[in-house]
CSV table of C-alpha atoms in Angstrom, one decimal:
chain,number,residue,atom,x,y,z
A,1,MET,CA,-66.9,-48.2,153.9
A,2,ALA,CA,-64.9,-45.3,155.4
A,3,ASN,CA,-63.2,-45.0,152.0
A,4,VAL,CA,-66.6,-44.5,150.4
A,5,ILE,CA,-67.6,-41.8,152.9
A,6,ILE,CA,-64.4,-39.9,152.5
A,7,ARG,CA,-64.6,-40.1,148.7
A,8,ASN,CA,-68.2,-38.7,148.8
A,9,ILE,CA,-67.3,-35.9,151.2
A,10,ILE,CA,-64.5,-34.9,148.9
A,11,ARG,CA,-66.8,-35.1,145.9
A,12,PHE,CA,-69.3,-32.9,147.8
A,13,PHE,CA,-66.9,-30.0,148.2
A,14,LEU,CA,-65.4,-30.5,144.8
A,15,LEU,CA,-68.8,-30.3,143.1
A,16,VAL,CA,-69.9,-27.3,145.1
A,17,LEU,CA,-66.7,-25.4,144.4
A,18,VAL,CA,-66.9,-26.3,140.7
A,19,GLN,CA,-70.5,-25.1,140.5
A,20,VAL,CA,-70.1,-21.8,142.3
A,21,LEU,CA,-66.6,-20.8,141.2
A,22,ILE,CA,-66.6,-22.0,137.6
A,23,ILE,CA,-70.0,-22.9,136.2
A,24,LYS,CA,-71.8,-20.0,137.8
A,25,ASN,CA,-69.5,-17.6,135.9
A,26,ILE,CA,-69.8,-19.3,132.6
A,27,GLU,CA,-72.7,-17.6,130.7
A,28,LEU,CA,-74.0,-19.5,127.7
A,29,GLY,CA,-76.9,-17.2,127.0
A,30,ARG,CA,-79.9,-16.5,129.2
A,31,PHE,CA,-81.6,-19.8,128.7
A,32,ILE,CA,-78.7,-22.1,129.7
A,33,ASN,CA,-77.9,-22.5,133.4
A,34,PRO,CA,-76.3,-26.0,133.9
A,35,PHE,CA,-76.3,-27.3,137.5
A,36,VAL,CA,-73.7,-30.0,137.6
A,37,TYR,CA,-73.7,-30.3,141.4
A,38,VAL,CA,-76.7,-32.6,141.3
A,39,LEU,CA,-74.3,-35.3,140.1
A,40,PHE,CA,-73.5,-35.8,143.8
A,41,ILE,CA,-77.0,-37.0,144.6
A,42,VAL,CA,-77.2,-39.1,141.3
A,43,VAL,CA,-74.1,-41.2,142.1
A,44,LEU,CA,-74.5,-41.7,145.9
A,45,PRO,CA,-74.1,-45.5,146.6
A,46,PHE,CA,-77.2,-47.7,146.4
A,47,GLU,CA,-77.0,-48.6,150.1
A,48,THR,CA,-77.4,-45.0,151.3
A,49,PRO,CA,-80.2,-44.9,153.9
A,50,LYS,CA,-83.2,-43.0,152.7
A,51,TRP,CA,-83.3,-40.5,155.6
A,52,LEU,CA,-79.6,-39.7,155.0
A,53,LEU,CA,-80.3,-39.2,151.3
A,54,LEU,CA,-82.9,-36.5,152.1
A,55,CYS,CA,-80.7,-34.8,154.7
A,56,ILE,CA,-77.6,-34.8,152.4
A,57,ALA,CA,-79.8,-33.4,149.6
A,58,PHE,CA,-81.0,-30.6,151.9
A,59,ILE,CA,-77.5,-29.7,153.0
A,60,LEU,CA,-76.2,-29.7,149.4
A,61,GLY,CA,-79.1,-27.5,148.3
A,62,ILE,CA,-78.7,-25.0,151.2
A,63,THR,CA,-75.0,-24.8,150.5
A,64,ILE,CA,-75.6,-23.9,146.8
A,65,ASP,CA,-78.4,-21.5,147.9
A,66,MET,CA,-75.9,-19.5,150.0
A,67,PHE,CA,-73.8,-18.8,146.9
A,68,TYR,CA,-76.7,-18.2,144.5
A,69,ASP,CA,-78.7,-16.0,146.9
A,70,THR,CA,-81.8,-18.1,146.3
A,71,ALA,CA,-82.7,-19.2,149.9
A,72,GLY,CA,-84.4,-22.5,149.8
A,73,MET,CA,-85.0,-22.9,146.0
A,74,HIS,CA,-82.1,-25.3,145.3
A,75,ALA,CA,-82.7,-27.1,148.6
A,76,ALA,CA,-86.4,-27.7,147.6
A,77,ALA,CA,-85.4,-29.0,144.2
A,78,CYS,CA,-82.6,-31.2,145.7
A,79,VAL,CA,-84.9,-32.7,148.4
A,80,PHE,CA,-87.6,-33.4,145.8
A,81,MET,CA,-85.0,-35.1,143.5
A,82,ALA,CA,-83.6,-37.2,146.4
A,83,TYR,CA,-87.2,-38.2,147.4
A,84,LEU,CA,-87.8,-39.6,143.9
A,85,ARG,CA,-84.4,-41.3,143.6
A,86,PRO,CA,-85.3,-44.6,145.2
A,87,GLY,CA,-88.4,-44.9,143.0
A,88,VAL,CA,-86.5,-44.1,139.8
A,89,LEU,CA,-83.8,-46.7,140.8
A,90,LYS,CA,-86.5,-49.3,141.3
A,91,LEU,CA,-88.0,-48.5,138.0
A,92,PHE,CA,-84.7,-49.1,136.1
A,93,SER,CA,-83.4,-52.0,138.3
A,94,PRO,CA,-82.0,-55.0,136.4
A,95,ARG,CA,-83.8,-58.4,136.9
A,96,ASP,CA,-81.5,-59.6,139.7
A,97,GLY,CA,-81.3,-56.2,141.5
A,98,TYR,CA,-78.2,-54.1,141.9
A,99,GLU,CA,-74.9,-55.8,142.8
A,100,PHE,CA,-73.6,-55.0,146.3
A,101,GLY,CA,-70.8,-52.5,146.4
A,102,THR,CA,-71.6,-50.9,143.0
A,103,GLN,CA,-72.5,-47.3,142.4
A,104,PRO,CA,-75.1,-45.9,139.9
A,105,THR,CA,-72.5,-44.8,137.4
A,106,ILE,CA,-71.7,-45.4,133.7
A,107,GLN,CA,-68.8,-47.5,134.8
A,108,TYR,CA,-71.0,-50.2,136.4
A,109,LEU,CA,-74.3,-50.1,134.6
A,110,GLY,CA,-73.5,-48.7,131.1
A,111,VAL,CA,-74.4,-45.6,129.1
A,112,PRO,CA,-78.1,-46.2,128.2
A,113,TRP,CA,-79.1,-47.1,131.8
A,114,PHE,CA,-77.2,-44.1,133.2
A,115,LEU,CA,-78.7,-41.7,130.6
A,116,SER,CA,-82.3,-42.6,131.3
A,117,TYR,CA,-81.8,-42.8,135.1
A,118,ALA,CA,-79.8,-39.5,135.5
A,119,GLY,CA,-81.8,-37.8,132.8
A,120,ILE,CA,-85.1,-38.2,134.6
A,121,LEU,CA,-83.6,-37.0,137.9
A,122,VAL,CA,-81.9,-34.0,136.3
A,123,VAL,CA,-85.1,-32.9,134.4
A,124,LEU,CA,-87.2,-33.2,137.6
A,125,HIS,CA,-84.7,-31.2,139.6
A,126,HIS,CA,-84.5,-28.4,136.9
A,127,LEU,CA,-88.3,-28.4,136.6
A,128,ILE,CA,-88.8,-27.7,140.3
A,129,LEU,CA,-85.9,-25.2,140.5
A,130,PHE,CA,-86.8,-23.0,137.5
A,131,TYR,CA,-90.6,-22.9,138.3
A,132,ILE,CA,-89.9,-22.0,141.9
A,133,GLU,CA,-87.5,-19.3,140.7
A,134,VAL,CA,-90.0,-17.8,138.2
A,135,PHE,CA,-93.1,-18.5,140.4
A,136,ARG,CA,-95.7,-17.4,137.8
A,137,PHE,CA,-97.5,-19.0,135.0
A,138,SER,CA,-97.2,-16.1,132.5
A,139,GLU,CA,-93.7,-17.2,131.5
A,140,PHE,CA,-94.7,-20.9,131.3
A,141,PHE,CA,-93.3,-21.9,127.9
A,142,SER,CA,-90.1,-19.8,128.1
A,143,THR,CA,-89.4,-21.4,131.5
A,144,PHE,CA,-90.1,-24.8,130.1
A,145,PHE,CA,-87.6,-24.2,127.3
A,146,ARG,CA,-85.0,-23.1,129.9
A,147,VAL,CA,-85.6,-26.3,131.8
A,148,LEU,CA,-85.0,-28.5,128.7
A,149,VAL,CA,-82.0,-26.7,127.4
A,150,SER,CA,-80.3,-26.4,130.8
A,151,SER,CA,-81.0,-30.1,131.5
A,152,ILE,CA,-79.3,-31.1,128.2
A,153,PHE,CA,-76.2,-29.1,129.2
A,154,THR,CA,-76.2,-30.5,132.7
A,155,MET,CA,-76.4,-34.0,131.3
A,156,LEU,CA,-73.6,-33.3,128.9
A,157,LEU,CA,-71.3,-32.1,131.6
A,158,ILE,CA,-72.3,-35.0,133.9
A,159,VAL,CA,-71.5,-37.6,131.2
A,160,ILE,CA,-68.2,-35.9,130.4
A,161,SER,CA,-67.2,-35.8,134.1
A,162,GLN,CA,-68.1,-39.5,134.4
A,163,TYR,CA,-65.7,-40.5,131.6
A,164,PHE,CA,-63.1,-38.1,133.1
A,165,PHE,CA,-63.1,-39.9,136.4
A,166,GLN,CA,-63.5,-43.4,135.0
A,167,ARG,CA,-60.3,-43.1,133.0
A,168,LYS,CA,-58.5,-41.9,136.1
A,169,LYS,CA,-59.6,-45.0,138.0
A,170,GLU,CA,-58.3,-47.4,135.3
A,171,GLN,CA,-54.9,-45.8,135.5
A,172,GLU,CA,-54.6,-46.5,139.2
B,1,MET,CA,-101.1,-42.4,170.1
B,2,ARG,CA,-98.9,-45.4,169.8
B,3,ASN,CA,-100.4,-46.3,166.5
B,4,LEU,CA,-99.8,-42.7,165.2
B,5,ILE,CA,-96.1,-43.0,166.1
B,6,LEU,CA,-95.9,-46.4,164.5
B,7,PHE,CA,-97.6,-45.0,161.4
B,8,ILE,CA,-95.2,-42.1,161.2
B,9,TRP,CA,-92.2,-44.4,161.9
B,10,LYS,CA,-93.3,-46.7,159.1
B,11,HIS,CA,-93.7,-43.9,156.5
B,12,TYR,CA,-90.8,-41.8,157.9
B,13,PHE,CA,-89.4,-41.2,154.4
B,14,VAL,CA,-92.5,-39.4,153.2
B,15,PHE,CA,-92.8,-37.3,156.5
B,16,LEU,CA,-89.2,-36.4,156.4
B,17,PHE,CA,-89.5,-35.3,152.8
B,18,LEU,CA,-92.6,-33.2,153.6
B,19,LEU,CA,-90.8,-31.6,156.6
B,20,LEU,CA,-87.8,-30.7,154.6
B,21,GLU,CA,-89.8,-29.3,151.7
B,22,THR,CA,-91.9,-27.2,154.1
B,23,LEU,CA,-88.7,-25.8,155.5
B,24,CYS,CA,-87.4,-24.9,152.0
B,25,VAL,CA,-90.7,-23.2,151.1
B,26,TYR,CA,-90.6,-21.3,154.3
B,27,LEU,CA,-87.1,-20.1,153.5
B,28,VAL,CA,-88.1,-19.1,149.9
B,29,VAL,CA,-91.2,-17.2,151.2
B,30,GLN,CA,-89.3,-15.5,154.0
B,31,ASN,CA,-86.5,-14.4,151.7
B,32,ASN,CA,-89.0,-12.9,149.3
B,33,ASN,CA,-90.1,-10.5,152.0
B,34,PHE,CA,-88.2,-7.4,151.2
B,35,GLN,CA,-88.2,-6.0,154.7
B,36,ARG,CA,-86.9,-9.1,156.5
B,37,ALA,CA,-83.2,-10.0,156.3
B,38,GLY,CA,-82.7,-13.5,155.0
B,39,PHE,CA,-80.2,-15.8,156.7
B,40,VAL,CA,-79.3,-18.0,153.7
B,41,ASN,CA,-77.7,-15.4,151.3
B,42,SER,CA,-74.3,-14.6,150.0
B,43,SER,CA,-73.7,-11.9,152.7
B,44,ASN,CA,-73.0,-14.5,155.3
B,45,GLN,CA,-69.5,-15.0,156.4
B,46,VAL,CA,-68.6,-18.4,154.8
B,47,SER,CA,-69.9,-17.8,151.3
B,48,ALA,CA,-68.9,-14.1,151.2
B,49,SER,CA,-65.3,-14.9,152.1
B,50,VAL,CA,-65.1,-17.6,149.5
B,51,LEU,CA,-66.6,-15.3,146.9
B,52,SER,CA,-64.4,-12.3,147.8
B,53,THR,CA,-61.3,-14.5,147.5
B,54,ALA,CA,-62.4,-15.6,144.1
B,55,GLU,CA,-63.2,-12.0,143.1
B,56,ASN,CA,-59.8,-10.9,144.3
B,57,ILE,CA,-58.1,-13.3,141.9
B,58,GLN,CA,-60.5,-12.4,139.1
B,59,GLN,CA,-59.9,-8.7,139.4
B,60,TYR,CA,-56.3,-9.0,138.1
B,61,PHE,CA,-57.7,-9.8,134.7
B,62,TYR,CA,-59.7,-6.6,134.6
B,63,LEU,CA,-57.1,-4.3,136.0
B,64,LYS,CA,-56.3,-2.7,132.6
B,65,SER,CA,-59.9,-1.8,131.6
B,66,GLU,CA,-60.7,-0.7,135.2
B,67,ASN,CA,-57.7,1.6,135.2
B,68,GLU,CA,-58.8,3.2,132.0
B,69,ARG,CA,-62.3,3.7,133.3
B,70,LEU,CA,-61.0,5.3,136.6
B,71,ALA,CA,-58.6,7.6,134.6
B,72,LYS,CA,-61.6,8.7,132.5
B,73,GLU,CA,-63.6,9.4,135.6
B,74,ASN,CA,-60.7,11.2,137.2
B,75,ALA,CA,-60.4,13.4,134.2
B,76,GLU,CA,-64.1,14.2,134.3
B,77,LEU,CA,-63.9,15.0,138.1
B,78,HIS,CA,-60.9,17.3,137.4
B,79,SER,CA,-63.0,19.3,135.0
B,80,HIS,CA,-65.4,20.0,137.9
B,81,ASP,CA,-62.6,20.9,140.2
B,82,LEU,CA,-62.2,24.5,141.4
B,83,LEU,CA,-58.7,24.7,139.9
B,84,SER,CA,-60.1,24.2,136.5
B,85,PHE,CA,-62.3,27.3,136.7
B,86,SER,CA,-60.6,30.7,136.2
B,87,VAL,CA,-61.2,33.2,138.9
B,88,LEU,CA,-63.3,36.2,137.7
B,89,VAL,CA,-63.1,38.5,140.7
B,90,ASN,CA,-59.9,38.8,142.7
B,91,ASP,CA,-61.6,39.8,146.0
B,92,GLN,CA,-61.8,37.1,148.6
B,93,TYR,CA,-65.0,36.6,150.5
B,94,SER,CA,-66.7,33.8,152.4
B,95,VAL,CA,-70.4,32.9,152.3
B,96,ASN,CA,-72.3,31.1,154.9
B,97,ASP,CA,-74.3,29.0,152.5
B,98,THR,CA,-77.9,28.7,153.6
B,99,LEU,CA,-79.3,28.0,150.2
B,100,PHE,CA,-77.7,24.6,149.8
B,101,ARG,CA,-77.4,21.8,152.3
B,102,GLN,CA,-76.0,18.3,151.7
B,103,LYS,CA,-78.7,15.7,151.1
B,104,TYR,CA,-76.8,12.7,149.8
B,105,SER,CA,-73.5,11.1,150.8
B,106,TYR,CA,-71.8,8.3,148.9
B,107,THR,CA,-69.8,5.3,150.0
B,108,SER,CA,-67.6,3.5,147.4
B,109,ALA,CA,-67.8,-0.3,147.4
B,110,LYS,CA,-66.3,-3.2,145.5
B,111,VAL,CA,-68.5,-5.8,143.8
B,112,VAL,CA,-67.5,-9.2,145.0
B,113,ASN,CA,-70.3,-11.2,143.4
B,114,ASN,CA,-72.5,-10.5,140.4
B,115,SER,CA,-74.9,-12.3,138.1
B,116,THR,CA,-76.8,-11.3,135.0
B,117,ASN,CA,-78.2,-14.5,133.5
B,118,ARG,CA,-80.9,-15.4,136.0
B,119,ARG,CA,-84.5,-14.1,136.4
B,120,ASN,CA,-83.6,-12.5,139.7
B,121,ASN,CA,-80.1,-11.1,139.8
B,122,PHE,CA,-78.1,-10.0,142.8
B,123,LEU,CA,-74.8,-8.3,143.5
B,124,THR,CA,-72.7,-8.6,146.7
B,125,LEU,CA,-70.7,-5.6,147.8
B,126,ASP,CA,-67.9,-5.4,150.4
B,127,LYS,CA,-69.5,-2.8,152.6
B,128,GLY,CA,-71.9,-3.5,155.4
B,129,SER,CA,-73.4,-2.2,158.6
B,130,LYS,CA,-70.0,-1.4,160.0
B,131,GLN,CA,-69.7,1.2,157.2
B,132,GLY,CA,-73.1,2.5,157.9
B,133,ILE,CA,-75.0,0.7,155.2
B,134,THR,CA,-78.7,-0.1,155.8
B,135,ASN,CA,-81.2,-1.8,153.6
B,136,LYS,CA,-83.1,0.1,150.9
B,137,MET,CA,-80.2,2.4,150.1
B,138,GLY,CA,-79.7,3.1,146.4
B,139,VAL,CA,-76.6,1.8,144.5
B,140,ILE,CA,-75.2,3.7,141.5
B,141,SER,CA,-72.0,3.5,139.4
B,142,SER,CA,-70.3,6.2,137.3
B,143,SER,CA,-72.4,4.9,134.3
B,144,GLY,CA,-75.8,4.8,135.9
B,145,VAL,CA,-78.3,3.2,138.3
B,146,ILE,CA,-77.4,-0.3,139.6
B,147,GLY,CA,-80.0,-1.3,142.2
B,148,ILE,CA,-81.2,-1.3,145.8
B,149,VAL,CA,-79.5,-2.7,148.9
B,150,LYS,CA,-81.4,-5.7,150.3
B,151,ASP,CA,-79.6,-7.6,153.1
B,152,VAL,CA,-76.8,-6.2,155.2
B,153,SER,CA,-74.3,-8.1,157.3
B,154,GLU,CA,-71.3,-6.6,159.2
B,155,ASN,CA,-69.0,-6.3,156.3
B,156,PHE,CA,-71.1,-7.2,153.2
B,157,CYS,CA,-74.4,-6.3,151.7
B,158,THR,CA,-76.5,-7.8,148.9
B,159,VAL,CA,-78.1,-5.7,146.2
B,160,MET,CA,-81.2,-6.4,144.1
B,161,SER,CA,-79.9,-5.1,140.8
B,162,VAL,CA,-82.2,-3.5,138.2
B,163,LEU,CA,-82.2,-7.0,136.7
B,164,HIS,CA,-84.6,-8.4,139.3
B,165,SER,CA,-88.3,-9.1,138.9
B,166,LYS,CA,-89.1,-7.2,142.1
B,167,THR,CA,-87.0,-4.1,141.5
B,168,THR,CA,-89.1,-1.1,140.5
B,169,ILE,CA,-87.4,2.3,140.0
B,170,SER,CA,-89.3,5.6,139.5
B,171,ALA,CA,-87.9,7.0,136.2
B,172,LYS,CA,-88.6,10.0,134.1
B,173,LEU,CA,-87.9,11.4,130.7
B,174,LYS,CA,-85.2,14.0,131.0
B,175,LYS,CA,-86.6,16.3,128.4
B,176,ASP,CA,-90.1,16.9,129.9
B,177,GLY,CA,-90.2,15.1,133.2
B,178,THR,CA,-92.9,12.5,132.4
B,179,PHE,CA,-92.4,9.7,134.9
B,180,GLY,CA,-93.3,6.0,135.2
B,181,PRO,CA,-92.1,2.8,136.9
B,182,LEU,CA,-89.1,1.0,135.4
B,183,ASN,CA,-89.0,-2.8,135.6
B,184,TRP,CA,-87.0,-5.7,134.1
B,185,ASP,CA,-88.9,-8.2,131.9
B,186,GLY,CA,-86.1,-10.8,132.1
B,187,GLU,CA,-85.3,-10.8,128.4
B,188,SER,CA,-81.8,-9.3,128.1
B,189,PHE,CA,-79.5,-7.8,130.6
B,190,ALA,CA,-79.0,-4.8,128.4
B,191,TYR,CA,-82.7,-3.6,128.3
B,192,ALA,CA,-85.4,-2.7,130.8
B,193,THR,CA,-89.0,-1.6,130.4
B,194,LEU,CA,-90.5,1.7,131.3
B,195,ASN,CA,-94.3,1.7,131.7
B,196,ASP,CA,-97.2,4.2,131.9
B,197,ILE,CA,-95.8,6.9,129.6
B,198,PRO,CA,-98.9,8.8,128.3
B,199,THR,CA,-99.4,8.7,124.5
B,200,HIS,CA,-99.4,12.5,124.1
B,201,VAL,CA,-95.7,12.5,125.0
B,202,ARG,CA,-93.5,12.6,121.8
B,203,LEU,CA,-90.9,9.9,122.2
B,204,VAL,CA,-87.8,9.8,120.0
B,205,GLN,CA,-85.3,6.9,119.9
B,206,GLY,CA,-82.3,8.0,122.0
B,207,ASP,CA,-84.2,10.1,124.5
B,208,THR,CA,-82.5,10.0,127.9
B,209,ILE,CA,-84.2,8.3,130.9
B,210,VAL,CA,-83.1,9.4,134.4
B,211,THR,CA,-84.3,8.8,138.0
B,212,SER,CA,-87.3,10.9,139.0
B,213,GLN,CA,-87.6,13.2,141.9
B,214,TYR,CA,-90.1,10.8,143.6
B,215,THR,CA,-87.7,8.1,144.6
B,216,LYS,CA,-86.1,8.3,148.1
B,217,MET,CA,-83.2,6.0,147.3
B,218,PHE,CA,-81.6,7.8,144.4
B,219,PRO,CA,-80.7,11.5,143.8
B,220,GLU,CA,-82.7,13.0,140.9
B,221,ASN,CA,-81.4,12.9,137.4
B,222,ILE,CA,-79.1,9.9,137.7
B,223,LEU,CA,-78.8,8.3,134.3
B,224,ILE,CA,-80.7,5.0,133.7
B,225,GLY,CA,-80.5,4.6,129.9
B,226,THR,CA,-81.9,5.7,126.6
B,227,VAL,CA,-85.1,5.0,124.7
B,228,GLU,CA,-84.5,2.1,122.2
B,229,SER,CA,-88.1,1.6,121.0
B,230,TYR,CA,-91.7,2.0,122.2
B,231,PHE,CA,-95.1,0.6,121.5
B,232,ARG,CA,-98.7,1.1,122.6
B,233,GLU,CA,-100.6,-1.8,123.9
B,234,SER,CA,-104.1,-2.0,122.4
B,235,ALA,CA,-106.8,-0.1,124.3
B,236,LYS,CA,-104.4,1.5,126.7
B,237,PRO,CA,-103.5,5.2,126.7
B,238,PHE,CA,-99.9,4.4,127.6
B,239,TYR,CA,-96.7,3.6,125.9
B,240,THR,CA,-94.5,0.8,127.0
B,241,VAL,CA,-90.9,1.9,126.4
B,242,LYS,CA,-87.9,-0.4,125.9
B,243,VAL,CA,-84.9,1.2,127.6
B,244,LYS,CA,-81.3,0.5,126.7
B,245,LEU,CA,-79.5,0.5,130.1
B,246,SER,CA,-76.5,2.7,130.2
B,247,THR,CA,-74.8,0.4,132.7
B,248,ASP,CA,-73.1,-2.8,131.4
B,249,PHE,CA,-74.0,-5.2,134.2
B,250,LYS,CA,-71.4,-7.7,133.2
B,251,LYS,CA,-68.5,-5.3,133.8
B,252,LEU,CA,-69.2,-3.9,137.3
B,253,THR,CA,-66.2,-3.6,139.7
B,254,TYR,CA,-66.7,-0.4,141.8
B,255,VAL,CA,-70.0,1.2,142.7
B,256,TYR,CA,-71.3,3.9,145.0
B,257,ILE,CA,-73.9,3.3,147.7
B,258,VAL,CA,-76.1,6.4,148.1
B,259,ASN,CA,-77.1,7.5,151.6
B,260,ASN,CA,-80.1,9.9,151.6
B,261,MET,CA,-79.6,11.9,154.8
B,262,LEU,CA,-83.1,13.3,154.8
B,263,LYS,CA,-84.9,10.1,154.1
B,264,GLY,CA,-85.8,9.3,157.7
B,265,GLU,CA,-87.3,12.8,158.2
B,266,GLN,CA,-89.3,12.5,155.0
B,267,GLU,CA,-90.6,9.0,155.9
B,268,ILE,CA,-91.7,10.0,159.4
B,269,LEU,CA,-93.5,13.0,158.1
B,270,GLU,CA,-95.3,10.9,155.4
B,271,LYS,CA,-96.2,8.2,157.9
B,272,ASN,CA,-97.8,10.8,160.2
B,273,SER,CA,-99.9,12.2,157.3
B,274,GLU,CA,-100.9,8.7,156.4
B,275,ALA,CA,-102.0,8.0,160.0
B,276,ASP,CA,-104.1,11.2,160.0
B,277,LYS,CA,-105.8,10.2,156.8
B,278,LYS,CA,-107.0,6.9,158.4
B,279,GLU,CA,-108.6,8.6,161.4
């Protein structure tokens, strides 16, 4: 149990630093802003209490906000995503429920399951984030395009990082 | 009362969610208010120190081009120096200058954080209230206008760059003084939009756009950019001008913060006149 907590705390700082020091400085054109840090909320253990989930999402969002100068926007999107996570998990649950001690990762539940589960959460997060950032309807379609393209890149990076850490675990 | 508490306890997930979302929206709205200083921004101690460390490392990669730029600027300043003017009259005399008085002073600052690819872009500079920076000061670089100071902490300040949806700069055509508001449409970091130029003005591609005399944040005639193209929206007697910005916002390292020493006096006077009008 303590092991899981420590691993998640390390993952928190690692993802925040990767996001604000590396990904923030990579510019792939004006429409593409991947936000890989949401991976943290996606792969939290199944047993995480619901209140803790919301609080962690809020803290994560505020931390990212400090670096992006977007007071509250990332926090709002993260909390919204964390709120919907239990529902999405229930939607995709296998017939016998999730095994105890597993995590919602490719490693335990396979690629198709992970793509649909993480995909929905990432798109929802990006939708809220980009529309709060723009805050007007006149740029509706260009914002929607940004949401889609950015989500695809975020998913790409998330899946790559999953395989990256999976291989490491097998070596141990 | 007991039932209410039971109800809230049963659905605590929804209530906690709503509570946190309200807090987020409050932060967003509060931060949008230009006058109030936001708390969650990159001028606070933790994030600013992480960012300035990263920037320190990053700077080594740009040393060469930065040196070249500074050498160029030095050469230009030398050409304005007294030593580079030949003396016409040999007599020495001193003048108590009552025709000119200093209106603007400048503080040099280093950019520790920068963005260009979002709808609302900010810079963080390494000068703050300890160095006499207050909000709404203008920021320029040797190549042109950068933006306006938003939040100030002890040692850092954040700047809304020209590439921000809420930044409006009063600009004019250098050749005949026609002025209008300059905004950013969010399309490309190299271009901005100048509105409200009357159609009788003859525009040519390459015309210089500079800051107008009506802005309190910038000195007059600071370069903004050049005319790239222009068009007239139907049924409006105005041109909308696409301006190519003279500053490359991706390559900012050192900038100057402009302090208008007479701004306070001007604002108090204008406020008094406004108050009189209402009576």
